[in-house]
Every structure is written in structure tokens, then in C-alpha cells.
């Protein structure tokens, strides 16, 4: 394995130098698995930024970016690692948008990317564990941590008058980290959690988990999972009359949840990283013009991840893993000329002339350190079969 990773590193370095006109970047997302309904839109958004960079003709003297997709599965770490290794050793990528779900992202980072020296920007890995993970300056994310989302969701639940809840979470790094953050904030503010029950994905029957949750009681059920397991748990709880009010986190958000749960979802309240302002509006217009579904979850973060990687390469003057990693924070943060979606050519030109940029992007990007991003959260409620914004936090 050591020899393979050393070979992978050599291939990556040679790819970034020898193929000056074509720069390959990976788009490692769960095209199969529990979030497969949203990842195509995320990939399209990342590739929208790459196309904007390539079409400008200003990227590293006329080079173009070729995106290479690979499947993380969201939940299978072995499969995700194998996919990442192929991206590096066979495809010769110099950087990676991804992965997506926190568990597979951590596995790829620690077991593949760090050994090969390849930088990653995840648009959706939100586990608090990344905040304290030493990645040797190779990992960044454009989505804020669940440490913050847990506090925000806890406050929302209490503000709506629910001071006793049952809690279930998907049994992985994302679910357990989010559940811990929520539980700490909720109980510290005076709330009571009657029981916490982990659930697995892709089970046919969740009645046992719902039975345990119902037996413990609570005025509402908080579900921190994905559309598959979390959605099935919600539907089962509703059909059995176990709970009438539900709260959920970002992993549940998507069209598939509404389609699969129907009236059971009505009145459910949730949180998800989201942006508003000039950057978000610019991205929405850009995506619509390109025929890209930009209003789905983590599409803005995906565009921003790809844009930052490309701008970092321009700042370095070369599309190498080391050069990109060393310049991510410089292009993402102040000082410098603010750059919005659709203005990537402007950013490339400023960098080529030795200037500085502050990439604002679609999500008001501010990277407060490796592995950590600031950002805002959208509070929404399901009304009439649609996600309706309540406010931003």
C-alpha cells in the first residue's frame, strides 16, 4: 500500500506539470447511496465553476480543467477510498471536490489524500471532528460545522416550545457528531432528551427503533439522518402515531424526502447550511442560465469548492497539489478584490497580474482555518409539500 501511495503521489505531480493544457480535478460524491438524489446537482454545480474557469482562457496560460467523477457512496469507506485512489493514480487529478458525507470524507482524507499530498475541499462534510483533525493543510470545507448546526437546531426546538424530545441519528460519523452537538446544546439550555437511538441506513423496517423512541416519550422526535433511514423512521413514526412533531437536520433535506414521506412531513422543521445575498443571487442566475439545478442543497458549496481550487492553482502559478493547497486560504479570504460567482475570469486576471482576491462566492466564503468554514443556516418548515424558509441564522 505504501508503494502504491508513493506511486500515486508521483503520478499526481507529473500530471500537474507534464499536461499543462489539461488539468484534472476529481468530483468525489455519493452518486449511489442515501444522498444520491442531491449529488448530481452538487457535481453539476462544481463542474459549472470548472467550465467557467476553462472558458475564460485565462487559467494558467490557456489550460482547461477536466472534471473526473467518482462515487464515494456516502457510507462505504472502503469503496470511497478505492475511488479516491483511482482518481489519483489512474486519472492523475491534482485536487478534489469532495468527498461528501463525513465518514467517507475522513477515511479518504486520512488514508488516501494525506499520503498522496492531494488537497480536498468538501462541500458537505459537516462533522465537528474535522475542526480538530490535522490534515497537513490538505483539507478544507465550504459547509459550516455541525457543532454550530447542533446549537442552532437546539435553540429552534426550544423556541418552538418543545422542551422534551426523543432523538435518533444515522449510525455514522455525521450522525453521531451532530447528535452530540445537539444534545449538549439542548440539555444545557434546559431541554430533556428522553432517549437517543441510532439507526442504520437501507433497512426495510424501522418499527423497532420507533417503538423504542415512542416508549421513552417526548413531545417531538428529532431525526438527524439521511432521506433513506431518517425518512423511513419519520414516516413510520407518523403512521404508528408515535409522534406528531418532527425536527430534522441538513442530511434529510431534498425532493426525495417529500416524495417518499408525503403528508407525514407536513409541519416538520429543519436546518440546513444556506446562503443569501449578492453571491447567492449571482449563483442562482448563473446556474439557471446554464440549466443547472442550483436551488438544491450543497450546490452553492460545491461551486465554491471547485472555484477555490482553481483560483488557488492560478495563485500558485501551477496546477500542482502542493501549489493549490498552499494558496487556498489566500484566495478564499481577505484582503483582496471580492469575487462573486460569474466573476471567476476577473479573479484569474487579478491573480495573473500579481494581485490579491477575496473569493466571496455563492456562500459568502470565509475559511477560518483548515478544516473549518464560517457560514449561515436556513431554518425551514414543510408547508403544502414544500420547504418554506422561516429565517436565516
Short mmCIF file of C-alpha atoms in Angstrom, two decimals:
data_model
loop_
_atom_site.label_atom_id
_atom_site.label_comp_id
_atom_site.label_asym_id
_atom_site.label_seq_id
_atom_site.Cartn_x
_atom_site.Cartn_y
_atom_site.Cartn_z
CA UNK A 1 0.00 0.00 0.00
CA UNK A 2 2.86 2.36 0.84
CA UNK A 3 4.42 1.80 -2.57
CA UNK A 4 1.04 2.36 -4.24
CA UNK A 5 0.55 5.69 -2.48
CA UNK A 6 4.08 6.81 -3.31
CA UNK A 7 3.38 5.95 -6.92
CA UNK A 8 0.11 7.84 -6.69
CA UNK A 9 1.94 10.93 -5.50
CA UNK A 10 4.41 10.72 -8.36
CA UNK A 11 1.60 10.36 -10.88
CA UNK A 12 -0.24 13.35 -9.45
CA UNK A 13 2.81 15.56 -9.57
CA UNK A 14 3.61 14.53 -13.11
CA UNK A 15 0.01 15.12 -14.17
CA UNK A 16 0.08 18.68 -12.87
CA UNK A 17 3.36 19.51 -14.64
CA UNK A 18 3.51 17.43 -17.83
CA UNK A 19 -0.05 18.06 -19.01
CA UNK A 20 -0.06 21.85 -18.98
CA UNK A 21 -3.15 22.21 -21.17
CA UNK A 22 -5.38 19.80 -19.27
CA UNK A 23 -5.77 19.89 -15.50
CA UNK A 24 -7.83 17.12 -13.99
CA UNK A 25 -9.81 17.62 -10.79
CA UNK A 26 -11.83 14.95 -9.01
CA UNK A 27 -15.50 15.28 -8.08
CA UNK A 28 -15.88 12.57 -5.45
CA UNK A 29 -19.52 12.38 -4.32
CA UNK A 30 -22.11 9.75 -3.42
CA UNK A 31 -23.74 9.11 -6.78
CA UNK A 32 -25.15 5.97 -5.21
CA UNK A 33 -26.35 5.61 -1.63
CA UNK A 34 -28.52 7.62 0.76
CA UNK A 35 -27.92 11.07 -0.79
CA UNK A 36 -27.87 10.07 -4.46
CA UNK A 37 -30.85 12.34 -5.12
CA UNK A 38 -28.82 15.52 -4.45
CA UNK A 39 -25.26 14.65 -5.56
CA UNK A 40 -25.85 15.06 -9.32
CA UNK A 41 -26.82 18.68 -8.69
CA UNK A 42 -23.77 19.16 -6.50
CA UNK A 43 -21.50 17.74 -9.21
CA UNK A 44 -23.13 19.87 -11.89
CA UNK A 45 -22.51 22.96 -9.78
CA UNK A 46 -18.85 22.12 -9.18
CA UNK A 47 -18.37 21.47 -12.87
CA UNK A 48 -20.12 24.77 -13.68
CA UNK A 49 -17.28 26.58 -11.92
CA UNK A 50 -14.67 24.46 -13.70
CA UNK A 51 -16.25 25.26 -17.07
CA UNK A 52 -16.34 28.96 -16.24
CA UNK A 53 -12.63 28.79 -15.45
CA UNK A 54 -11.81 26.88 -18.65
CA UNK A 55 -13.96 29.03 -20.93
CA UNK A 56 -12.22 32.20 -19.72
CA UNK A 57 -8.98 31.26 -21.49
CA UNK A 58 -7.14 32.90 -18.59
CA UNK A 59 -6.37 29.83 -16.49
CA UNK A 60 -2.62 29.16 -16.34
CA UNK A 61 -1.93 30.45 -19.82
CA UNK A 62 -4.87 28.80 -21.52
CA UNK A 63 -5.16 25.49 -19.66
CA UNK A 64 -8.54 23.82 -19.16
CA UNK A 65 -9.98 21.83 -16.29
CA UNK A 66 -11.37 18.35 -16.89
CA UNK A 67 -13.63 17.11 -14.08
CA UNK A 68 -13.46 13.41 -13.23
CA UNK A 69 -16.35 11.98 -11.25
CA UNK A 70 -16.04 9.08 -8.81
CA UNK A 71 -18.53 7.53 -6.40
CA UNK A 72 -18.00 7.89 -2.65
CA UNK A 73 -21.30 6.03 -1.92
CA UNK A 74 -21.62 8.35 1.13
CA UNK A 75 -21.46 5.39 3.54
CA UNK A 76 -18.92 2.80 2.34
CA UNK A 77 -15.44 3.97 3.37
CA UNK A 78 -13.63 1.17 1.54
CA UNK A 79 -15.40 1.99 -1.71
CA UNK A 80 -14.74 5.70 -1.25
CA UNK A 81 -11.04 5.11 -0.61
CA UNK A 82 -10.76 2.89 -3.69
CA UNK A 83 -12.48 5.54 -5.78
CA UNK A 84 -10.13 8.24 -4.49
CA UNK A 85 -7.09 6.09 -5.19
CA UNK A 86 -8.24 5.60 -8.78
CA UNK A 87 -8.74 9.34 -9.18
CA UNK A 88 -5.20 9.93 -8.03
CA UNK A 89 -3.24 7.03 -9.51
CA UNK A 90 -5.18 6.37 -12.73
CA UNK A 91 -6.74 9.72 -13.60
CA UNK A 92 -3.98 11.96 -12.29
CA UNK A 93 -6.10 14.55 -10.53
CA UNK A 94 -4.34 17.45 -8.81
CA UNK A 95 -7.14 18.27 -6.34
CA UNK A 96 -10.53 17.02 -5.28
CA UNK A 97 -14.01 18.44 -4.71
CA UNK A 98 -15.30 16.07 -2.04
CA UNK A 99 -15.97 13.86 -0.53
CA UNK A 100 -19.49 14.46 0.76
CA UNK A 101 -20.63 12.51 3.84
CA UNK A 102 -18.38 12.96 6.84
CA UNK A 103 -17.37 9.35 7.47
CA UNK A 104 -16.17 8.59 3.95
CA UNK A 105 -14.58 12.03 3.72
CA UNK A 106 -12.49 11.38 6.82
CA UNK A 107 -11.48 7.95 5.52
CA UNK A 108 -10.37 9.38 2.16
CA UNK A 109 -8.51 12.23 3.84
CA UNK A 110 -6.59 10.13 6.34
CA UNK A 111 -5.98 7.01 4.25
CA UNK A 112 -5.53 8.37 0.74
CA UNK A 113 -5.28 12.14 0.28
CA UNK A 114 -2.80 12.87 3.06
CA UNK A 115 -0.41 10.15 1.92
CA UNK A 116 -0.63 11.35 -1.67
CA UNK A 117 -0.49 15.04 -0.76
CA UNK A 118 -3.71 15.87 -2.63
CA UNK A 119 -5.85 18.77 -1.36
CA UNK A 120 -9.59 18.28 -0.78
CA UNK A 121 -12.41 20.76 -0.36
CA UNK A 122 -15.62 19.10 0.79
CA UNK A 123 -18.86 20.93 0.08
CA UNK A 124 -20.86 18.96 2.64
CA UNK A 125 -18.77 17.09 5.24
CA UNK A 126 -20.07 18.80 8.38
CA UNK A 127 -18.81 16.61 11.25
CA UNK A 128 -17.26 18.60 14.12
CA UNK A 129 -14.36 16.12 14.05
CA UNK A 130 -12.78 17.92 11.09
CA UNK A 131 -12.27 21.04 13.17
CA UNK A 132 -9.54 19.34 15.20
CA UNK A 133 -8.18 16.95 12.55
CA UNK A 134 -4.63 17.74 11.47
CA UNK A 135 -4.69 17.32 7.69
CA UNK A 136 -1.25 18.81 6.99
CA UNK A 137 -3.03 21.70 5.30
CA UNK A 138 -4.81 19.49 2.77
CA UNK A 139 -8.43 19.58 3.94
CA UNK A 140 -10.91 22.43 3.75
CA UNK A 141 -14.69 22.67 3.57
CA UNK A 142 -17.20 25.20 2.35
CA UNK A 143 -20.02 23.99 4.61
CA UNK A 144 -20.09 25.02 8.29
CA UNK A 145 -19.69 22.50 11.10
CA UNK A 146 -22.50 20.59 12.79
CA UNK A 147 -21.11 21.91 16.06
CA UNK A 148 -22.89 25.13 15.13
CA UNK A 149 -25.87 23.49 13.47
CA UNK A 150 -26.49 21.46 16.62
CA UNK A 151 -26.72 24.62 18.71
CA UNK A 152 -28.98 26.37 16.19
CA UNK A 153 -31.35 23.40 15.90
CA UNK A 154 -31.48 23.00 19.69
CA UNK A 155 -32.46 26.65 20.07
CA UNK A 156 -35.13 26.33 17.39
CA UNK A 157 -36.69 23.31 19.10
CA UNK A 158 -36.80 25.10 22.45
CA UNK A 159 -38.06 28.37 20.98
CA UNK A 160 -40.97 26.46 19.47
CA UNK A 161 -41.91 25.20 22.93
CA UNK A 162 -40.62 21.62 22.83
CA UNK A 163 -38.57 21.01 25.95
CA UNK A 164 -38.74 17.20 25.91
CA UNK A 165 -37.73 15.24 22.79
CA UNK A 166 -36.61 11.81 21.65
CA UNK A 167 -33.56 11.73 19.37
CA UNK A 168 -32.47 9.37 16.60
CA UNK A 169 -29.46 9.68 14.33
CA UNK A 170 -27.87 7.76 11.49
CA UNK A 171 -25.17 5.50 12.90
CA UNK A 172 -22.04 7.09 11.42
CA UNK A 173 -19.64 9.98 11.99
CA UNK A 174 -22.06 12.57 10.67
CA UNK A 175 -25.00 11.37 12.74
CA UNK A 176 -23.15 10.81 15.99
CA UNK A 177 -21.29 14.13 15.79
CA UNK A 178 -24.43 16.08 15.01
CA UNK A 179 -26.39 14.28 17.74
CA UNK A 180 -23.72 15.04 20.33
CA UNK A 181 -23.67 18.73 19.41
CA UNK A 182 -27.46 18.94 19.52
CA UNK A 183 -27.77 17.05 22.81
CA UNK A 184 -25.14 19.15 24.58
CA UNK A 185 -26.75 22.42 23.49
CA UNK A 186 -30.32 21.27 24.11
CA UNK A 187 -29.75 19.91 27.61
CA UNK A 188 -27.55 22.85 28.60
CA UNK A 189 -30.44 25.16 27.72
CA UNK A 190 -32.86 23.18 29.88
CA UNK A 191 -34.26 20.62 27.45
CA UNK A 192 -34.67 16.91 28.23
CA UNK A 193 -33.82 14.09 25.82
CA UNK A 194 -35.82 11.00 26.75
CA UNK A 195 -33.67 8.59 24.72
CA UNK A 196 -31.16 8.52 21.87
CA UNK A 197 -31.49 5.71 19.33
CA UNK A 198 -29.03 5.25 16.43
CA UNK A 199 -30.46 3.84 13.21
CA UNK A 200 -28.86 2.17 10.21
CA UNK A 201 -29.43 3.09 6.57
CA UNK A 202 -31.21 0.95 3.98
CA UNK A 203 -33.30 -1.13 6.37
CA UNK A 204 -36.70 -2.31 5.29
CA UNK A 205 -38.35 -1.85 8.68
CA UNK A 206 -37.79 0.83 11.32
CA UNK A 207 -40.65 -0.12 13.62
CA UNK A 208 -38.29 -1.44 16.32
CA UNK A 209 -36.41 1.86 16.52
CA UNK A 210 -39.65 3.82 16.52
CA UNK A 211 -41.05 1.57 19.25
CA UNK A 212 -38.07 2.32 21.49
CA UNK A 213 -38.33 6.05 20.81
CA UNK A 214 -42.09 6.08 21.47
CA UNK A 215 -41.75 4.12 24.70
CA UNK A 216 -39.35 6.74 26.06
CA UNK A 217 -41.78 9.51 25.20
CA UNK A 218 -41.20 13.13 24.28
CA UNK A 219 -43.17 15.98 22.77
CA UNK A 220 -41.34 15.70 19.45
CA UNK A 221 -38.87 13.49 17.57
CA UNK A 222 -35.56 14.91 16.34
CA UNK A 223 -34.15 12.98 13.37
CA UNK A 224 -30.55 13.52 12.28
CA UNK A 225 -30.03 11.29 9.28
CA UNK A 226 -30.49 10.91 5.55
CA UNK A 227 -33.51 10.62 3.27
CA UNK A 228 -33.38 6.82 3.40
CA UNK A 229 -33.14 5.79 7.04
CA UNK A 230 -34.21 9.08 8.53
CA UNK A 231 -37.10 9.49 6.13
CA UNK A 232 -38.31 5.94 6.74
CA UNK A 233 -38.08 6.49 10.50
CA UNK A 234 -40.15 9.66 10.23
CA UNK A 235 -42.80 8.03 8.07
CA UNK A 236 -43.02 5.01 10.38
CA UNK A 237 -43.32 7.21 13.48
CA UNK A 238 -46.11 9.18 11.82
CA UNK A 239 -48.00 6.12 10.62
CA UNK A 240 -47.81 4.49 14.04
CA UNK A 241 -48.93 7.67 15.78
CA UNK A 242 -45.76 7.71 17.87
CA UNK A 243 -45.04 11.43 17.35
CA UNK A 244 -46.83 14.36 15.76
CA UNK A 245 -43.99 16.89 15.53
CA UNK A 246 -40.62 16.30 13.86
CA UNK A 247 -37.39 18.25 13.62
CA UNK A 248 -34.53 17.33 11.30
CA UNK A 249 -31.06 18.30 10.15
CA UNK A 250 -29.45 19.03 6.80
CA UNK A 251 -28.92 15.43 5.67
CA UNK A 252 -32.67 14.91 5.37
CA UNK A 253 -33.33 17.84 3.04
CA UNK A 254 -34.29 17.05 -0.55
CA UNK A 255 -37.07 16.43 -3.03
CA UNK A 256 -36.91 12.70 -2.42
CA UNK A 257 -37.90 13.14 1.22
CA UNK A 258 -41.08 14.97 0.29
CA UNK A 259 -41.88 12.41 -2.39
CA UNK A 260 -41.30 9.46 -0.07
CA UNK A 261 -42.99 10.71 3.10
CA UNK A 262 -45.92 12.75 1.81
CA UNK A 263 -48.27 14.16 4.44
CA UNK A 264 -46.12 12.76 7.25
CA UNK A 265 -43.63 15.56 6.63
CA UNK A 266 -46.12 18.41 6.91
CA UNK A 267 -45.13 20.84 9.66
CA UNK A 268 -41.63 19.39 10.06
CA UNK A 269 -38.98 21.98 10.90
CA UNK A 270 -35.34 21.70 9.95
CA UNK A 271 -31.99 23.38 9.38
CA UNK A 272 -29.52 23.32 6.51
CA UNK A 273 -26.44 25.36 5.53
CA UNK A 274 -27.67 28.01 3.11
CA UNK A 275 -26.68 31.43 1.86
CA UNK A 276 -28.34 34.69 0.93
CA UNK A 277 -27.07 37.93 -0.52
CA UNK A 278 -25.38 39.06 -3.73
CA UNK A 279 -23.25 35.92 -4.08
CA UNK A 280 -26.18 33.55 -3.68
CA UNK A 281 -28.24 35.55 -6.17
CA UNK A 282 -25.39 35.62 -8.67
CA UNK A 283 -25.00 31.86 -8.41
CA UNK A 284 -28.73 31.28 -8.84
CA UNK A 285 -28.75 33.33 -12.05
CA UNK A 286 -25.62 31.63 -13.34
CA UNK A 287 -26.98 28.15 -12.64
CA UNK A 288 -30.35 28.90 -14.23
CA UNK A 289 -28.71 30.21 -17.38
CA UNK A 290 -26.61 27.05 -17.62
CA UNK A 291 -29.54 24.70 -17.00
CA UNK A 292 -28.09 23.58 -13.66
CA UNK A 293 -30.34 22.84 -10.68
CA UNK A 294 -28.82 25.38 -8.33
CA UNK A 295 -31.55 25.52 -5.70
CA UNK A 296 -30.81 22.08 -4.24
CA UNK A 297 -28.75 21.53 -1.09
CA UNK A 298 -24.98 21.99 -1.17
CA UNK A 299 -24.92 23.19 -4.77
CA UNK A 300 -23.55 26.60 -3.77
CA UNK A 301 -20.90 25.00 -1.59
CA UNK A 302 -19.92 22.71 -4.49
CA UNK A 303 -19.49 25.61 -6.91
CA UNK A 304 -17.39 27.42 -4.33
CA UNK A 305 -15.19 24.38 -3.62
CA UNK A 306 -14.30 23.98 -7.29
CA UNK A 307 -13.76 27.71 -7.82
CA UNK A 308 -11.41 27.99 -4.85
CA UNK A 309 -9.28 25.05 -6.01
CA UNK A 310 -8.90 26.56 -9.48
CA UNK A 311 -8.15 30.05 -8.18
CA UNK A 312 -5.59 28.58 -5.78
CA UNK A 313 -3.83 26.96 -8.72
CA UNK A 314 -3.78 30.30 -10.53
CA UNK A 315 -2.33 31.98 -7.46
CA UNK A 316 0.37 29.31 -7.29
CA UNK A 317 1.16 29.70 -10.97
CA UNK A 318 0.93 25.94 -11.42
CA UNK A 319 -1.66 23.20 -11.13
CA UNK A 320 0.15 21.05 -8.61
CA UNK A 321 -1.29 19.61 -5.40
CA UNK A 322 1.26 21.44 -3.25
CA UNK A 323 0.70 24.75 -5.00
CA UNK A 324 -3.06 24.52 -4.72
CA UNK A 325 -3.02 23.53 -1.04
CA UNK A 326 -0.68 26.38 -0.16
CA UNK A 327 -2.91 29.03 -1.72
CA UNK A 328 -6.45 28.02 -0.73
CA UNK A 329 -6.66 30.30 2.30
CA UNK A 330 -5.03 33.18 0.41
CA UNK A 331 -7.65 33.28 -2.35
CA UNK A 332 -10.62 32.46 -0.11
CA UNK A 333 -10.12 35.20 2.47
CA UNK A 334 -9.45 38.92 2.68
CA UNK A 335 -7.59 41.03 1.76
CA UNK A 336 -8.25 41.34 -1.93
CA UNK A 337 -10.83 42.15 -4.58
CA UNK A 338 -14.18 40.45 -3.82
CA UNK A 339 -15.09 37.78 -6.39
CA UNK A 340 -18.65 36.52 -6.91
CA UNK A 341 -19.98 33.62 -9.00
CA UNK A 342 -19.69 34.53 -12.67
CA UNK A 343 -16.63 36.66 -11.94
CA UNK A 344 -14.02 33.90 -11.97
CA UNK A 345 -12.33 35.32 -15.07
CA UNK A 346 -11.86 38.57 -13.19
CA UNK A 347 -10.27 36.67 -10.32
CA UNK A 348 -7.95 34.79 -12.67
CA UNK A 349 -6.81 38.03 -14.30
CA UNK A 350 -6.09 39.75 -10.99
CA UNK A 351 -4.06 36.78 -9.77
CA UNK A 352 -2.15 36.53 -13.05
CA UNK A 353 -1.14 40.16 -12.61
CA UNK A 354 0.11 39.55 -9.09
CA UNK A 355 -2.90 40.99 -7.29
CA UNK A 356 -4.99 39.61 -4.43
CA UNK A 357 -8.58 38.39 -4.36
CA UNK A 358 -11.11 37.65 -1.65
CA UNK A 359 -13.35 34.90 -3.01
CA UNK A 360 -16.85 35.59 -1.68
CA UNK A 361 -18.58 33.09 -3.90
CA UNK A 362 -22.10 31.78 -3.52
CA UNK A 363 -21.87 31.18 0.24
CA UNK A 364 -20.01 34.26 1.49
CA UNK A 365 -16.90 32.13 1.86
CA UNK A 366 -14.71 32.73 4.88
CA UNK A 367 -12.34 29.94 5.79
CA UNK A 368 -11.49 30.48 9.44
CA UNK A 369 -8.84 27.81 9.37
CA UNK A 370 -8.02 24.48 7.73
CA UNK A 371 -10.96 22.16 8.09
CA UNK A 372 -13.36 24.89 9.17
CA UNK A 373 -15.70 27.35 7.47
CA UNK A 374 -18.00 30.07 8.64
CA UNK A 375 -21.46 30.21 7.12
CA UNK A 376 -25.15 30.64 7.75
CA UNK A 377 -28.04 28.23 8.27
CA UNK A 378 -31.55 28.30 6.89
CA UNK A 379 -34.45 27.42 9.18
CA UNK A 380 -37.33 25.99 7.15
CA UNK A 381 -40.74 24.38 7.66
CA UNK A 382 -42.55 21.99 5.33
CA UNK A 383 -45.86 23.55 4.28
CA UNK A 384 -48.08 22.31 1.48
CA UNK A 385 -45.45 19.81 0.41
CA UNK A 386 -42.75 22.46 0.01
CA UNK A 387 -39.76 23.69 2.01
CA UNK A 388 -40.57 27.21 3.17
CA UNK A 389 -37.90 29.47 4.63
CA UNK A 390 -38.58 30.74 8.15
CA UNK A 391 -35.37 32.73 8.65
CA UNK A 392 -31.59 32.58 8.49
CA UNK A 393 -29.26 32.05 11.44
#
